[in-house]
């Protein structure tokens, strides 16, 4: 996995774009934390193509479930209650 800071990406954008063309995504970091991913146009098209969309994958998965396999509203509430909150700051 190739990583770069945002400052490095800004200073070496042409070089990073050439690396992207070899289909290797580049993860951008700020203060050591991942914040974004750069990817080639070809990889972007694969991810956003109508037949490969996340929505289509979810719909296909749901159609394969039988009625007893779906989560109940209570189970969903319990999962949400147990999940950790995300830290957020407007100042980063």
GROMACS .gro file of N, CA and C in nm:
model
  276
    1UNK      N    1   0.085  -0.117   0.000
    1UNK     CA    2   0.000   0.000   0.000
    1UNK      C    3   0.090   0.124   0.000
    2UNK      N    4   0.077   0.205  -0.100
    2UNK     CA    5   0.152   0.329  -0.113
    2UNK      C    6   0.082   0.438  -0.032
    3UNK      N    7   0.158   0.512   0.048
    3UNK     CA    8   0.102   0.624   0.123
    3UNK      C    9   0.183   0.749   0.095
    4UNK      N   10   0.119   0.862   0.114
    4UNK     CA   11   0.183   0.991   0.096
    4UNK      C   12   0.112   1.093   0.185
    5UNK      N   13   0.188   1.187   0.237
    5UNK     CA   14   0.123   1.295   0.310
    5UNK      C   15   0.059   1.389   0.209
    6UNK      N   16  -0.033   1.470   0.254
    6UNK     CA   17  -0.097   1.566   0.164
    6UNK      C   18   0.006   1.664   0.109
    7UNK      N   19   0.100   1.708   0.192
    7UNK     CA   20   0.204   1.801   0.148
    7UNK      C   21   0.292   1.737   0.040
    8UNK      N   22   0.331   1.611   0.061
    8UNK     CA   23   0.410   1.540  -0.040
    8UNK      C   24   0.332   1.527  -0.171
    9UNK      N   25   0.204   1.496  -0.160
    9UNK     CA   26   0.120   1.481  -0.279
    9UNK      C   27   0.112   1.612  -0.355
   10UNK      N   28   0.101   1.720  -0.283
   10UNK     CA   29   0.094   1.852  -0.347
   10UNK      C   30   0.223   1.881  -0.423
   11UNK      N   31   0.336   1.847  -0.363
   11UNK     CA   32   0.466   1.876  -0.425
   11UNK      C   33   0.504   1.778  -0.535
   12UNK      N   34   0.445   1.658  -0.535
   12UNK     CA   35   0.484   1.553  -0.630
   12UNK      C   36   0.364   1.498  -0.707
   13UNK      N   37   0.269   1.582  -0.738
   13UNK     CA   38   0.145   1.535  -0.800
   13UNK      C   39   0.169   1.461  -0.931
   14UNK      N   40   0.253   1.513  -1.017
   14UNK     CA   41   0.278   1.447  -1.146
   14UNK      C   42   0.332   1.307  -1.126
   15UNK      N   43   0.426   1.290  -1.036
   15UNK     CA   44   0.484   1.159  -1.008
   15UNK      C   45   0.379   1.064  -0.953
   16UNK      N   46   0.294   1.113  -0.862
   16UNK     CA   47   0.190   1.028  -0.805
   16UNK      C   48   0.089   0.985  -0.911
   17UNK      N   49   0.057   1.073  -1.003
   17UNK     CA   50  -0.037   1.038  -1.110
   17UNK      C   51   0.022   0.928  -1.197
   18UNK      N   52   0.150   0.933  -1.226
   18UNK     CA   53   0.213   0.825  -1.302
   18UNK      C   54   0.204   0.693  -1.226
   19UNK      N   55   0.221   0.697  -1.094
   19UNK     CA   56   0.209   0.575  -1.013
   19UNK      C   57   0.066   0.522  -1.015
   20UNK      N   58  -0.031   0.613  -1.016
   20UNK     CA   59  -0.171   0.571  -1.020
   20UNK      C   60  -0.204   0.498  -1.148
   21UNK      N   61  -0.140   0.537  -1.256
   21UNK     CA   62  -0.166   0.475  -1.384
   21UNK      C   63  -0.125   0.328  -1.386
   22UNK      N   64  -0.042   0.287  -1.292
   22UNK     CA   65  -0.005   0.146  -1.282
   22UNK      C   66  -0.103   0.072  -1.191
   23UNK      N   67  -0.217   0.133  -1.166
   23UNK     CA   68  -0.327   0.074  -1.088
   23UNK      C   69  -0.297   0.058  -0.940
   24UNK      N   70  -0.200   0.131  -0.886
   24UNK     CA   71  -0.172   0.124  -0.744
   24UNK      C   72  -0.235   0.244  -0.674
   25UNK      N   73  -0.339   0.223  -0.591
   25UNK     CA   74  -0.399   0.336  -0.519
   25UNK      C   75  -0.298   0.397  -0.422
   26UNK      N   76  -0.315   0.524  -0.394
   26UNK     CA   77  -0.227   0.595  -0.301
   26UNK      C   78  -0.312   0.651  -0.188
   27UNK      N   79  -0.278   0.615  -0.067
   27UNK     CA   80  -0.350   0.663   0.051
   27UNK      C   81  -0.284   0.791   0.100
   28UNK      N   82  -0.364   0.897   0.116
   28UNK     CA   83  -0.314   1.025   0.163
   28UNK      C   84  -0.337   1.037   0.313
   29UNK      N   85  -0.237   1.091   0.382
   29UNK     CA   86  -0.247   1.104   0.527
   29UNK      C   87  -0.229   1.249   0.570
   30UNK      N   88  -0.288   1.281   0.683
   30UNK     CA   89  -0.270   1.411   0.748
   30UNK      C   90  -0.237   1.382   0.894
   31UNK      N   91  -0.123   1.429   0.938
   31UNK     CA   92  -0.076   1.404   1.076
   31UNK      C   93  -0.073   1.254   1.106
   32UNK      N   94  -0.034   1.175   1.005
   32UNK     CA   95  -0.020   1.032   1.022
   32UNK      C   96  -0.150   0.952   1.014
   33UNK      N   97  -0.263   1.020   0.996
   33UNK     CA   98  -0.392   0.951   0.988
   33UNK      C   99  -0.442   0.951   0.845
   34UNK      N  100  -0.492   0.836   0.795
   34UNK     CA  101  -0.544   0.832   0.659
   34UNK      C  102  -0.668   0.920   0.643
   35UNK      N  103  -0.670   0.999   0.535
   35UNK     CA  104  -0.783   1.090   0.512
   35UNK      C  105  -0.845   1.075   0.374
   36UNK      N  106  -0.770   1.018   0.278
   36UNK     CA  107  -0.824   1.007   0.142
   36UNK      C  108  -0.746   0.902   0.065
   37UNK      N  109  -0.802   0.863  -0.049
   37UNK     CA  110  -0.736   0.768  -0.138
   37UNK      C  111  -0.742   0.823  -0.279
   38UNK      N  112  -0.628   0.824  -0.346
   38UNK     CA  113  -0.622   0.860  -0.487
   38UNK      C  114  -0.618   0.731  -0.567
   39UNK      N  115  -0.695   0.723  -0.676
   39UNK     CA  116  -0.692   0.605  -0.759
   39UNK      C  117  -0.703   0.644  -0.905
   40UNK      N  118  -0.664   0.552  -0.991
   40UNK     CA  119  -0.665   0.577  -1.134
   40UNK      C  120  -0.809   0.591  -1.184
   41UNK      N  121  -0.822   0.651  -1.300
   41UNK     CA  122  -0.954   0.663  -1.364
   41UNK      C  123  -1.013   0.526  -1.390
   42UNK      N  124  -0.929   0.432  -1.432
   42UNK     CA  125  -0.977   0.296  -1.461
   42UNK      C  126  -1.035   0.231  -1.334
   43UNK      N  127  -0.965   0.244  -1.223
   43UNK     CA  128  -1.017   0.188  -1.097
   43UNK      C  129  -1.142   0.261  -1.050
   44UNK      N  130  -1.146   0.392  -1.070
   44UNK     CA  131  -1.266   0.469  -1.034
   44UNK      C  132  -1.386   0.420  -1.115
   45UNK      N  133  -1.366   0.400  -1.244
   45UNK     CA  134  -1.476   0.353  -1.329
   45UNK      C  135  -1.525   0.215  -1.286
   46UNK      N  136  -1.431   0.128  -1.245
   46UNK     CA  137  -1.472  -0.005  -1.197
   46UNK      C  138  -1.560   0.007  -1.073
   47UNK      N  139  -1.524   0.099  -0.983
   47UNK     CA  140  -1.601   0.114  -0.859
   47UNK      C  141  -1.737   0.178  -0.881
   48UNK      N  142  -1.747   0.267  -0.978
   48UNK     CA  143  -1.871   0.342  -0.997
   48UNK      C  144  -1.957   0.289  -1.111
   49UNK      N  145  -1.909   0.188  -1.182
   49UNK     CA  146  -1.987   0.132  -1.291
   49UNK      C  147  -2.121   0.081  -1.238
   50UNK      N  148  -2.224   0.105  -1.313
   50UNK     CA  149  -2.360   0.071  -1.270
   50UNK      C  150  -2.373  -0.073  -1.223
   51UNK      N  151  -2.311  -0.166  -1.293
   51UNK     CA  152  -2.324  -0.307  -1.258
   51UNK      C  153  -2.244  -0.346  -1.134
   52UNK      N  154  -2.150  -0.262  -1.093
   52UNK     CA  155  -2.064  -0.294  -0.979
   52UNK      C  156  -2.089  -0.204  -0.859
   53UNK      N  157  -2.200  -0.134  -0.857
   53UNK     CA  158  -2.222  -0.037  -0.750
   53UNK      C  159  -2.248  -0.105  -0.617
   54UNK      N  160  -2.218  -0.035  -0.511
   54UNK     CA  161  -2.244  -0.085  -0.378
   54UNK      C  162  -2.393  -0.111  -0.359
   55UNK      N  163  -2.475  -0.023  -0.413
   55UNK     CA  164  -2.620  -0.041  -0.402
   55UNK      C  165  -2.662  -0.175  -0.464
   56UNK      N  166  -2.609  -0.204  -0.582
   56UNK     CA  167  -2.643  -0.330  -0.648
   56UNK      C  168  -2.598  -0.450  -0.565
   57UNK      N  169  -2.479  -0.440  -0.505
   57UNK     CA  170  -2.429  -0.551  -0.422
   57UNK      C  171  -2.517  -0.572  -0.300
   58UNK      N  172  -2.561  -0.464  -0.237
   58UNK     CA  173  -2.648  -0.476  -0.120
   58UNK      C  174  -2.783  -0.535  -0.161
   59UNK      N  175  -2.837  -0.489  -0.272
   59UNK     CA  176  -2.966  -0.542  -0.317
   59UNK      C  177  -2.957  -0.691  -0.349
   60UNK      N  178  -2.847  -0.731  -0.410
   60UNK     CA  179  -2.829  -0.872  -0.442
   60UNK      C  180  -2.817  -0.953  -0.313
   61UNK      N  181  -2.742  -0.904  -0.217
   61UNK     CA  182  -2.727  -0.974  -0.089
   61UNK      C  183  -2.862  -0.986  -0.019
   62UNK      N  184  -2.939  -0.878  -0.018
   62UNK     CA  185  -3.069  -0.881   0.048
   62UNK      C  186  -3.164  -0.979  -0.019
   63UNK      N  187  -3.156  -0.988  -0.151
   63UNK     CA  188  -3.247  -1.079  -0.221
   63UNK      C  189  -3.215  -1.226  -0.191
   64UNK      N  190  -3.093  -1.253  -0.148
   64UNK     CA  191  -3.054  -1.390  -0.117
   64UNK      C  192  -3.091  -1.430   0.026
   65UNK      N  193  -3.125  -1.334   0.108
   65UNK     CA  194  -3.162  -1.365   0.247
   65UNK      C  195  -3.301  -1.426   0.252
   66UNK      N  196  -3.317  -1.520   0.339
   66UNK     CA  197  -3.453  -1.567   0.364
   66UNK      C  198  -3.510  -1.479   0.476
   67UNK      N  199  -3.637  -1.486   0.499
   67UNK     CA  200  -3.703  -1.399   0.596
   67UNK      C  201  -3.648  -1.408   0.736
   68UNK      N  202  -3.595  -1.523   0.777
   68UNK     CA  203  -3.544  -1.539   0.913
   68UNK      C  204  -3.404  -1.485   0.931
   69UNK      N  205  -3.332  -1.455   0.824
   69UNK     CA  206  -3.192  -1.414   0.834
   69UNK      C  207  -3.175  -1.264   0.854
   70UNK      N  208  -3.276  -1.185   0.824
   70UNK     CA  209  -3.264  -1.040   0.835
   70UNK      C  210  -3.258  -0.998   0.982
   71UNK      N  211  -3.188  -0.889   1.007
   71UNK     CA  212  -3.180  -0.836   1.143
   71UNK      C  213  -3.312  -0.769   1.180
   72UNK      N  214  -3.352  -0.786   1.303
   72UNK     CA  215  -3.472  -0.719   1.351
   72UNK      C  216  -3.436  -0.577   1.390
   73UNK      N  217  -3.536  -0.494   1.409
   73UNK     CA  218  -3.513  -0.355   1.450
   73UNK      C  219  -3.441  -0.350   1.585
   74UNK      N  220  -3.476  -0.440   1.677
   74UNK     CA  221  -3.411  -0.445   1.808
   74UNK      C  222  -3.263  -0.481   1.794
   75UNK      N  223  -3.232  -0.578   1.707
   75UNK     CA  224  -3.092  -0.616   1.685
   75UNK      C  225  -3.012  -0.499   1.626
   76UNK      N  226  -3.073  -0.426   1.532
   76UNK     CA  227  -3.006  -0.309   1.475
   76UNK      C  228  -2.981  -0.202   1.581
   77UNK      N  229  -3.079  -0.177   1.666
   77UNK     CA  230  -3.062  -0.078   1.773
   77UNK      C  231  -2.951  -0.119   1.868
   78UNK      N  232  -2.942  -0.247   1.900
   78UNK     CA  233  -2.836  -0.296   1.989
   78UNK      C  234  -2.698  -0.279   1.925
   79UNK      N  235  -2.688  -0.305   1.796
   79UNK     CA  236  -2.561  -0.289   1.725
   79UNK      C  237  -2.522  -0.141   1.725
   80UNK      N  238  -2.616  -0.054   1.695
   80UNK     CA  239  -2.587   0.090   1.693
   80UNK      C  240  -2.548   0.141   1.831
   81UNK      N  241  -2.615   0.093   1.934
   81UNK     CA  242  -2.586   0.137   2.071
   81UNK      C  243  -2.447   0.092   2.114
   82UNK      N  244  -2.402  -0.022   2.066
   82UNK     CA  245  -2.272  -0.076   2.106
   82UNK      C  246  -2.156  -0.015   2.027
   83UNK      N  247  -2.184   0.051   1.914
   83UNK     CA  248  -2.076   0.104   1.832
   83UNK      C  249  -2.016   0.229   1.897
   84UNK      N  250  -1.889   0.250   1.871
   84UNK     CA  251  -1.819   0.364   1.929
   84UNK      C  252  -1.847   0.488   1.847
   85UNK      N  253  -1.853   0.600   1.916
   85UNK     CA  254  -1.872   0.727   1.847
   85UNK      C  255  -1.741   0.766   1.779
   86UNK      N  256  -1.750   0.839   1.672
   86UNK     CA  257  -1.632   0.888   1.602
   86UNK      C  258  -1.596   1.026   1.655
   87UNK      N  259  -1.466   1.047   1.672
   87UNK     CA  260  -1.421   1.181   1.713
   87UNK      C  261  -1.424   1.272   1.591
   88UNK      N  262  -1.460   1.397   1.613
   88UNK     CA  263  -1.469   1.492   1.503
   88UNK      C  264  -1.429   1.630   1.553
   89UNK      N  265  -1.359   1.703   1.469
   89UNK     CA  266  -1.321   1.840   1.502
   89UNK      C  267  -1.322   1.923   1.374
   90UNK      N  268  -1.379   2.041   1.379
   90UNK     CA  269  -1.378   2.130   1.264
   90UNK      C  270  -1.241   2.194   1.246
   91UNK      N  271  -1.153   2.184   1.343
   91UNK     CA  272  -1.026   2.256   1.343
   91UNK      C  273  -0.911   2.180   1.276
   92UNK      N  274  -0.932   2.061   1.222
   92UNK     CA  275  -0.821   1.986   1.161
   92UNK      C  276  -0.789   2.035   1.023
   0.00000   0.00000   0.00000
